Each structure stands twice: as C-alpha cells, then as structure tokens.
Short mmCIF file of C-alpha atoms in Angstrom, two decimals:
data_model
loop_
_atom_site.label_atom_id
_atom_site.label_comp_id
_atom_site.label_asym_id
_atom_site.label_seq_id
_atom_site.Cartn_x
_atom_site.Cartn_y
_atom_site.Cartn_z
CA MET N 229 10.30 39.63 -32.06
CA ALA N 230 11.26 37.73 -28.93
CA TYR N 231 13.10 39.13 -25.94
CA VAL N 232 13.13 38.71 -22.18
CA ASP N 233 10.28 40.79 -20.72
CA THR N 234 11.81 42.74 -17.83
CA LYS N 235 8.31 43.53 -16.52
CA ALA N 236 7.79 39.80 -16.00
CA VAL N 237 11.05 39.59 -14.03
CA TRP N 238 10.13 42.32 -11.57
CA THR N 239 6.42 41.56 -11.24
CA PHE N 240 7.02 37.86 -10.54
CA ALA N 241 9.69 38.75 -7.98
CA ALA N 242 7.17 41.09 -6.38
CA VAL N 243 4.52 38.34 -6.28
CA ILE N 244 6.92 36.16 -4.30
CA VAL N 245 8.16 38.66 -1.68
CA LEU N 246 5.47 41.39 -1.42
CA PRO N 247 1.88 41.37 -0.15
CA LEU N 248 -0.80 41.45 -2.82
CA PRO N 249 -1.82 45.14 -2.42
CA LEU N 250 1.78 46.24 -3.07
CA VAL N 251 2.02 43.86 -6.03
CA THR N 252 -1.12 45.43 -7.50
CA LEU N 253 0.27 48.94 -7.03
CA LEU N 254 3.64 48.01 -8.57
CA ILE N 255 2.05 46.49 -11.69
CA ILE N 256 -0.32 49.43 -12.25
CA VAL N 257 2.42 52.02 -11.77
CA ASN N 258 4.77 50.05 -14.03
CA TYR N 259 2.26 49.95 -16.89
CA TRP N 260 1.25 53.57 -16.36
CA ILE N 261 4.89 54.68 -16.70
CA SER N 262 5.35 52.56 -19.83
CA TRP N 263 2.17 53.95 -21.38
CA SER N 264 3.22 57.53 -20.55
CA ARG N 265 6.59 57.05 -22.26
CA VAL N 266 4.94 55.68 -25.40
CA GLN N 267 2.43 58.55 -25.41
CA LEU N 268 5.24 61.09 -25.42
CA ILE N 269 6.71 59.48 -28.54
CA SER N 270 3.75 58.34 -30.63
CA ARG N 271 0.68 60.11 -29.22
CA ASN N 272 -1.43 57.06 -29.96
CA ASN N 273 -4.84 56.59 -28.42
CA LEU N 274 -4.72 52.89 -27.60
CA LYS N 275 -5.39 53.11 -23.87
CA HIS N 276 -7.66 50.07 -24.01
CA ARG N 277 -4.75 47.89 -25.10
CA TRP N 278 -2.61 49.02 -22.20
CA VAL N 279 -5.51 48.47 -19.79
CA PHE N 280 -6.04 44.98 -21.17
CA SER N 281 -2.31 44.12 -20.97
CA CYS N 282 -2.20 45.36 -17.40
CA SER N 283 -5.30 43.31 -16.52
CA THR N 284 -3.76 40.11 -17.91
CA VAL N 285 -0.70 40.59 -15.71
CA LEU N 286 -2.85 41.43 -12.67
CA ASN N 287 -5.02 38.34 -13.13
CA GLY N 288 -1.96 36.15 -13.53
CA ALA N 289 -0.37 37.71 -10.47
CA TYR N 290 -3.49 37.16 -8.36
CA ALA N 291 -3.68 33.50 -9.38
CA ALA N 292 0.03 32.98 -8.66
CA SER N 293 -0.32 34.73 -5.30
CA PHE N 294 -3.21 32.41 -4.36
CA VAL N 295 -1.09 29.33 -5.13
CA LEU N 296 1.89 30.70 -3.19
CA ALA N 297 -0.23 31.69 -0.20
CA HIS N 298 -1.69 28.18 0.11
CA GLY N 299 1.44 26.21 -0.72
CA MET N 300 4.57 27.91 0.58
CA SER N 301 5.83 27.48 4.12
CA ALA N 302 6.04 31.25 4.62
CA TYR N 303 4.36 33.74 2.34
CA PRO N 304 5.14 36.39 1.25
CA GLY N 305 8.84 35.67 1.23
CA PRO N 306 11.53 33.63 -0.54
CA PRO N 307 11.52 29.82 -0.47
CA ALA N 308 12.77 28.06 2.64
CA SER N 309 16.51 27.56 2.88
CA SER N 310 16.55 23.99 4.18
CA ALA N 311 15.22 20.71 2.83
CA PRO N 312 12.58 19.35 2.51
CA ALA N 313 10.63 22.61 2.84
CA ALA N 314 12.88 24.28 0.23
CA PHE N 315 11.95 21.67 -2.41
CA VAL N 316 8.25 22.03 -1.60
CA ASP N 317 8.43 25.82 -1.83
CA LEU N 318 10.33 25.64 -5.12
CA GLY N 319 7.71 23.30 -6.59
CA VAL N 320 4.92 25.64 -5.48
CA ILE N 321 6.70 28.61 -7.11
CA VAL N 322 7.03 26.64 -10.37
CA VAL N 323 3.30 25.86 -10.33
CA ALA N 324 2.50 29.51 -9.59
CA GLY N 325 4.70 30.67 -12.46
CA LEU N 326 3.09 28.21 -14.90
CA LEU N 327 -0.38 29.31 -13.85
CA ARG N 328 0.50 32.97 -14.26
CA TRP N 329 1.91 32.26 -17.74
CA ILE N 330 -1.13 30.22 -18.83
CA ILE N 331 -3.56 32.93 -17.71
CA ASN N 332 -1.55 35.71 -19.33
CA ALA N 333 -1.02 33.91 -22.66
CA GLY N 334 -4.58 32.53 -22.67
CA MET N 335 -6.18 35.95 -22.22
CA VAL N 336 -4.05 37.42 -25.01
CA MET N 337 -4.90 34.58 -27.41
CA ALA N 338 -8.61 34.85 -26.54
CA ALA N 339 -8.57 38.58 -27.26
CA ILE N 340 -6.90 38.00 -30.63
CA ALA N 341 -9.47 35.33 -31.54
CA ILE N 342 -12.41 37.58 -30.54
CA SER N 343 -11.06 40.61 -32.42
CA ASP N 344 -10.65 38.65 -35.67
CA ALA N 345 -13.32 36.02 -36.19
CA SER N 346 -11.72 34.87 -39.47
CA ARG N 347 -8.48 33.91 -37.76
CA ARG N 348 -7.95 30.16 -37.58
CA VAL N 349 -7.01 28.41 -34.34
CA ARG N 350 -3.60 27.34 -35.66
CA ASP N 351 -2.76 30.99 -36.42
CA LEU N 352 -3.01 31.75 -32.70
CA PHE N 353 -0.06 29.45 -32.07
CA THR N 354 2.23 31.06 -34.64
CA ASN N 355 5.61 31.72 -32.98
CA PHE N 356 4.11 30.35 -29.77
CA SER N 357 7.51 28.93 -28.79
CA GLN N 358 8.67 32.50 -28.16
CA GLN N 359 6.25 32.64 -25.22
CA PHE N 360 8.57 30.28 -23.35
CA LEU N 361 10.98 33.19 -22.93
CA GLU N 362 8.55 34.56 -20.36
CA LEU N 363 9.01 31.40 -18.31
CA GLY N 364 12.72 32.18 -18.31
CA ALA N 365 11.86 35.66 -17.03
CA TYR N 366 10.00 34.05 -14.12
CA GLY N 367 13.16 32.14 -13.27
CA LEU N 368 15.06 35.42 -13.14
CA GLY N 369 12.24 36.82 -11.02
CA LEU N 370 12.80 34.04 -8.46
CA VAL N 371 16.53 34.86 -8.34
CA VAL N 372 15.77 38.56 -7.86
CA ALA N 373 13.29 37.75 -5.08
CA VAL N 374 15.85 35.66 -3.17
CA ILE N 375 18.59 38.28 -3.57
CA LEU N 376 16.24 41.08 -2.54
CA VAL N 377 15.56 39.41 0.80
CA ALA N 378 18.93 37.75 1.45
CA ASN N 379 21.33 40.50 0.37
CA PRO N 380 19.69 43.59 -1.18
CA PHE N 381 23.09 45.27 -1.66
CA VAL N 382 23.80 42.83 -4.50
CA LEU N 383 20.59 43.79 -6.30
CA PRO N 384 22.06 46.79 -8.24
CA GLY N 385 24.51 44.44 -9.94
CA VAL N 386 21.65 42.13 -10.95
CA ILE N 387 19.68 45.10 -12.30
CA VAL N 388 22.61 46.29 -14.40
CA ALA N 389 23.19 42.78 -15.79
CA ILE N 390 19.52 42.32 -16.74
CA VAL N 391 19.26 45.74 -18.36
CA VAL N 392 22.47 45.28 -20.38
CA LEU N 393 21.43 41.81 -21.57
CA HIS N 394 17.97 43.12 -22.44
CA ARG N 395 19.35 46.05 -24.44
CA SER N 396 21.95 43.98 -26.28
CA ALA N 397 19.33 41.37 -27.21
CA LEU N 398 17.06 44.10 -28.54
CA VAL N 399 19.86 45.59 -30.66
CA ASN N 400 20.55 42.21 -32.29
CA GLN N 401 16.86 41.58 -32.86
CA TYR N 402 16.29 45.00 -34.38
CA GLN N 403 19.24 44.41 -36.71
CA ARG N 404 17.79 41.08 -37.79
CA ALA N 405 14.34 42.62 -38.19
CA SER N 406 15.73 45.36 -40.44
CA ARG N 407 17.06 42.63 -42.76
CA GLN N 408 13.82 40.67 -42.91
CA ASP N 409 10.52 41.30 -44.61
CA THR N 410 7.84 40.96 -41.93
CA LYS N 411 5.21 39.34 -44.15
CA THR N 412 7.31 36.67 -45.85
CA GLY N 413 10.42 36.19 -43.73
CA LEU N 414 12.57 36.77 -46.82
CA ALA N 415 15.27 39.42 -47.04
CA SER N 416 14.04 43.00 -47.03
CA ALA N 417 14.56 44.99 -50.23
CA GLY N 418 17.31 47.07 -48.61
CA TRP N 419 19.32 44.17 -47.27
CA TRP N 420 18.84 42.17 -50.49
CA HIS N 421 20.19 45.11 -52.50
CA GLU N 422 23.23 45.31 -50.21
CA PHE N 423 23.86 41.57 -50.56
CA ALA N 424 23.51 41.77 -54.35
CA GLU N 425 26.03 44.63 -54.52
CA GLN N 426 28.53 42.61 -52.49
CA THR N 427 27.92 39.54 -54.67
CA LEU N 428 28.53 41.60 -57.80
CA ALA N 429 31.84 42.86 -56.41
CA ARG N 430 32.94 39.31 -55.51
CA THR N 431 31.92 38.11 -58.97
CA ASP N 432 34.23 40.70 -60.52
CA ASP N 433 37.10 39.83 -58.19
CA ARG N 434 36.83 36.09 -58.85
CA GLY N 435 35.98 36.28 -62.52
CA SER N 436 32.88 34.14 -61.93
CA THR N 437 29.20 34.56 -62.80
CA MET N 438 26.10 35.76 -61.02
CA GLY N 439 22.43 35.25 -61.81
CA LEU N 440 19.47 37.44 -60.95
CA LEU N 441 15.78 36.50 -61.13
CA MET N 442 12.70 38.68 -60.79
CA VAL N 443 9.61 36.64 -59.87
CA ASP N 444 6.19 38.24 -60.18
CA LEU N 445 2.91 36.50 -59.28
CA ASP N 446 0.32 36.59 -62.05
CA HIS N 447 -3.06 38.25 -61.38
CA PHE N 448 -2.28 38.70 -57.69
CA LYS N 449 -4.58 41.72 -57.43
CA ARG N 450 -7.54 39.48 -58.22
CA ILE N 451 -6.69 37.33 -55.21
CA ASN N 452 -6.60 40.34 -52.91
CA ASP N 453 -9.81 41.77 -54.35
CA THR N 454 -11.67 38.44 -54.16
CA TYR N 455 -10.47 36.93 -50.91
CA GLY N 456 -9.02 39.85 -48.99
CA HIS N 457 -5.55 41.02 -48.05
CA PRO N 458 -5.05 38.59 -45.12
CA PHE N 459 -5.36 35.67 -47.54
CA GLY N 460 -3.10 37.55 -49.96
CA ASP N 461 -0.48 37.63 -47.22
CA GLU N 462 -0.84 33.87 -46.81
CA VAL N 463 -0.20 33.47 -50.52
CA LEU N 464 2.98 35.55 -50.27
CA GLN N 465 4.16 33.46 -47.34
CA ALA N 466 3.52 30.21 -49.22
CA VAL N 467 5.45 31.46 -52.25
CA ALA N 468 8.31 32.60 -50.02
CA LEU N 469 8.59 29.09 -48.57
CA GLU N 470 8.78 27.61 -52.06
CA LEU N 471 11.51 30.05 -53.05
CA GLN N 472 13.56 29.25 -49.96
CA ALA N 473 13.16 25.53 -50.59
CA GLU N 474 14.43 25.80 -54.17
CA VAL N 475 17.51 28.02 -53.84
CA ARG N 476 20.87 27.24 -52.26
CA ASP N 477 22.10 28.47 -48.89
CA ASP N 478 24.46 30.91 -50.61
CA ASP N 479 21.64 32.48 -52.64
CA ALA N 480 19.43 35.28 -51.34
CA CYS N 481 15.67 35.66 -51.83
CA GLY N 482 14.11 39.01 -51.14
CA ARG N 483 10.70 40.57 -51.38
CA TRP N 484 11.13 43.33 -53.90
CA GLY N 485 7.71 44.86 -53.31
CA GLY N 486 4.06 43.87 -53.51
CA GLU N 487 3.87 40.45 -55.16
CA GLU N 488 7.35 40.66 -56.70
CA PHE N 489 10.38 38.75 -55.46
CA ALA N 490 14.07 38.95 -56.33
CA VAL N 491 16.65 36.17 -56.19
CA VAL N 492 20.41 36.58 -56.53
CA LEU N 493 22.45 33.47 -57.29
CA PRO N 494 26.25 33.66 -56.95
CA ASP N 495 28.34 31.38 -59.19
CA VAL N 496 25.30 30.43 -61.24
CA GLY N 497 27.31 29.33 -64.26
CA SER N 498 25.61 29.64 -67.64
CA GLU N 499 22.28 31.06 -68.77
CA ASP N 500 21.02 27.49 -69.11
CA SER N 501 21.74 26.87 -65.42
CA LEU N 502 19.86 30.05 -64.44
CA LYS N 503 16.91 29.08 -66.64
CA ARG N 504 16.73 25.64 -65.05
CA VAL N 505 16.54 27.20 -61.59
CA ALA N 506 13.88 29.65 -62.78
CA GLU N 507 11.82 26.84 -64.32
CA ARG N 508 11.95 24.85 -61.08
CA ILE N 509 10.74 27.91 -59.17
CA ARG N 510 7.96 28.47 -61.70
CA LEU N 511 6.80 24.85 -61.44
CA ARG N 512 6.90 24.97 -57.63
CA ILE N 513 4.65 28.02 -57.60
CA GLU N 514 2.36 26.51 -60.23
CA SER N 515 1.91 23.40 -58.06
CA LEU N 516 0.69 25.41 -55.06
CA THR N 517 -2.99 24.97 -54.19
CA LEU N 518 -4.33 27.17 -51.41
CA GLN N 519 -7.72 27.30 -49.76
CA PRO N 520 -9.08 30.75 -48.87
CA PRO N 521 -11.04 31.35 -45.64
CA GLY N 522 -14.41 29.64 -45.61
CA ASP N 523 -16.43 32.80 -45.06
CA VAL N 524 -15.25 34.37 -48.35
CA GLY N 525 -14.37 31.40 -50.52
CA LEU N 526 -16.21 28.31 -49.29
CA GLY N 527 -15.02 25.34 -51.32
CA ASP N 528 -12.75 27.44 -53.51
CA THR N 529 -9.16 26.57 -54.28
CA VAL N 530 -6.62 29.07 -55.55
CA ASN N 531 -3.89 28.05 -57.97
CA LEU N 532 -0.97 30.33 -58.63
CA THR N 533 1.32 31.06 -61.53
CA ALA N 534 4.32 33.35 -61.82
CA SER N 535 6.21 35.11 -64.57
CA ILE N 536 9.99 35.16 -64.17
CA GLY N 537 12.64 37.32 -65.78
CA GLY N 538 16.35 36.70 -65.40
CA ALA N 539 19.78 37.92 -66.37
CA VAL N 540 23.34 36.64 -65.99
CA TYR N 541 26.37 38.75 -65.12
CA PRO N 542 28.81 39.45 -66.72
CA ALA N 543 27.01 40.32 -69.93
CA LYS N 544 27.42 42.76 -72.74
CA GLY N 545 26.19 46.23 -71.78
CA ILE N 546 25.87 45.37 -68.04
CA SER N 547 28.42 46.66 -65.56
CA THR N 548 26.37 47.67 -62.49
CA LEU N 549 23.68 46.11 -60.33
CA ASP N 550 21.11 48.62 -61.55
CA GLU N 551 21.80 47.60 -65.13
CA LEU N 552 21.50 43.93 -64.18
CA LEU N 553 18.19 44.62 -62.43
CA LEU N 554 16.95 46.50 -65.48
CA ALA N 555 17.87 43.57 -67.73
CA ALA N 556 16.05 41.07 -65.50
CA ASP N 557 13.07 43.41 -65.19
CA SER N 558 12.87 43.81 -68.97
CA ALA N 559 12.89 40.03 -69.32
CA LEU N 560 10.09 39.85 -66.74
CA TYR N 561 7.97 42.25 -68.81
CA GLU N 562 8.64 40.07 -71.83
CA ALA N 563 7.38 37.04 -69.89
CA LYS N 564 4.25 38.96 -68.90
CA ASN N 565 3.58 40.19 -72.42
CA SER N 566 4.15 36.71 -73.86
CA GLY N 567 1.26 35.21 -71.92
CA ARG N 568 2.51 34.90 -68.30
CA ASN N 569 3.49 31.74 -66.40
CA ARG N 570 6.80 31.49 -68.21
CA VAL N 571 10.51 32.26 -67.90
CA CYS N 572 12.34 34.75 -70.07
CA LEU N 573 16.01 35.66 -69.83
CA SER N 574 17.63 38.89 -70.89
CA PRO N 575 18.76 38.67 -74.53
CA ALA N 576 22.10 40.20 -73.61
CA GLY N 577 24.74 37.54 -74.25
CA PRO N 578 27.96 36.99 -72.31
CA LYS N 579 30.53 39.73 -72.51
CA PRO N 580 33.07 38.71 -75.15
CA VAL N 581 36.54 37.86 -73.96
CA VAL N 582 39.09 39.31 -76.41
CA GLN N 583 42.70 38.26 -76.60
CA GLU N 584 44.57 41.50 -77.29
CA PRO N 585 47.99 41.71 -78.88
CA PRO N 586 50.56 42.93 -76.37
CA GLY N 587 50.65 46.72 -76.13
CA GLU N 588 47.65 47.18 -78.43
CA ASP N 589 44.08 48.21 -77.75
CA LEU N 590 41.40 47.09 -80.16
CA PRO N 591 39.05 49.94 -81.07
CA GLY N 592 35.52 49.63 -79.74
CA ILE N 593 36.34 46.71 -77.42
CA ILE N 594 36.52 47.12 -73.63
CA PRO N 595 39.52 45.14 -72.35
CA PRO N 596 38.55 42.37 -69.93
CA GLY N 597 38.94 43.25 -66.28
CA PRO N 598 36.93 44.11 -63.17
CA SER N 599 33.76 46.02 -63.97
CA PRO N 600 33.06 49.24 -62.08
CA ASN N 601 30.42 49.10 -59.31
#
C-alpha cells in the first residue's frame, strides 16, 4: 500500500532548518510515539523493527545533513532567496534528498535480503516504484522548511492540508485493499460475491445471461509440501495473471479460497460460449511452466493443471447466486472425479420459456419474469 509518509515530510524539513542534535531528538521522539501508539493497540513485541526503522531514517538524515552542511550557502536554514545561490542551494537539497532516500531504501532492502536467503534479487524490487512517493514527501518537506522560517503563522494551514490529504488517501487505499486479495491481486471473496450479486440482478433486469466458473488447481497441496508455501504463492500469482489475461474487462476474477478461483462473466451467451472460455483458461494454466527455488528444487520444473466447473444463468432450478455457485461447484467436483484437468458444466439446462395463453397459468410452470435474489 502506497501513501505519502508524513514522517518523511517533517524529518526532511527538520534536516534542512534544524541543527543535527535537534534532528536526532525529533526523529527518535517521533518513532517512540508511533511505537507507543501501536503498542497500545496490538501489544506486539517487535521493538527491533522499530529500532531498525528509526536507524535507517537517522542514517539517511545524517548523510543528508553532511551534504547540506558542505554545499549550502547557509546551513541550517532554507535555501537562499536570490540567484545564483538559490539554484545552488536547491541543487544541494535535491542531492541530499536523493542520498537520504537511497540510504533508507537500501538498508530496508538489505535487511529483507538477509532475513530471507531464498528471496531472489528481483523480488526486492517488487512495487519499487511506490518508493518514489517518498521523494515527493521530501519535496513537501522543503516547502514546510521554507514556510517555517519565512512565515511560521502559515504552517498550521499546511499541517491541516497534509493531514487531510494523508487521511483521505489512506481511506481510498484501505477501500481498494479490502476489495483485493493480497496474494494474487484478484478480487477478494467478499467483493467478488458482491459483484456477482449485482451482476445477477442486472441479468434479471435485462433478460440476458451470466456465466460462473470455479477453477481449482490440481494437486496443489503437493506443490506446497514439496517446494514450500512461498513458491505456492508464486504459483497462485502466475495463475491469477493468466486468468486476468483471458477474461474481459467486464468480467471479475476472484480468489475463492486456497487454490480455488471464481470467475463471473456477464452476458456470456450460451453454454458453448462459457465452455470455450473455460477451455482457454484450462489450456493457459496447463501451458504454465514454473521453476521452484534452487535450494529446494534444483533443476525441477513444475507444470500445472486445473479442473473447472461452470454454470450458466438463467437455468432450470437456479434462481439465486448461492444456487448458481452450488451448480458450478458440483460441476467442478464432477471434473475432479472424472480425472482432473478438464471442464465440466452444470447439467442444468436453460430455463424454458413458455408462451402462456392470456389469463391462464399452466400448472407446474413458473411464468417467465425476474428471478428473486
């Protein structure tokens, strides 16, 4: 999750306008307060992590302070207000900010690599682009430093603006996170279920069709037992990418739980159309070849297969999402019991459309119309 680090804003502003002993005190007190607040909520015992985080910021601050002290026209203090000294000071501040960022990010990445020897180098750069948000925080820190010296009475307005933006960004990110499965990036089970309910209602209103697929990886437990859960997570991520590549933008893929995925397809058309989509997904998964970590599977390659069950709505005997899920799940069990690595659709056929004589109800036939949700 990426957001502007307010600690970076204030600590970098402090590095610019305060002497180093006060900067040290501010950073330590800041982290001590943050740790105390977390302790009151979670009672965790991860003091070493907080000490390490604080040390990364202190080391970055000391390096930035050294650059500023030897490059700025007057330090500590804001950049000069007249050219050419102002341009020189601004360039020095940029170099100091980059150095602080490199030291901070480098120490964190080194700690991650040391703590998990099996982690590959490329994994350390996952979501690395989010680190650039901290550089933006340094820019805000420069603005705060200038305002603090030039007109401190304006500072409360800046504080309010930063806090409000920070909180609103967090709310949006938490909402997005609640809709996303952290391991695969697909929809979470809760959000997928909500989307499927809405799709079912729209299908009734429009008189269209809706498809549902349940995708279950074959013998996934063997992969976890043989190569470990971290590699199992890589497998899930690879399958998730294949699912996203195969479905349309209007469809929704979700992680249903464990190694099982669910796909809802609005306006799917006929059972043949749904089966073609399911077969393409099956073949995509079957074509995956993954290499486990060298320390547990040197030279091994892992090939995957999946069993898929599906159902189309509307269908006879299906009027709710739970019934549609049950039909797709039953078809999935049929695919498993039939030998795996295959697609099976629910045997329930389309709901018959009956032309009724005016003013007459045919016994035993439900008149066509919107199905209850």
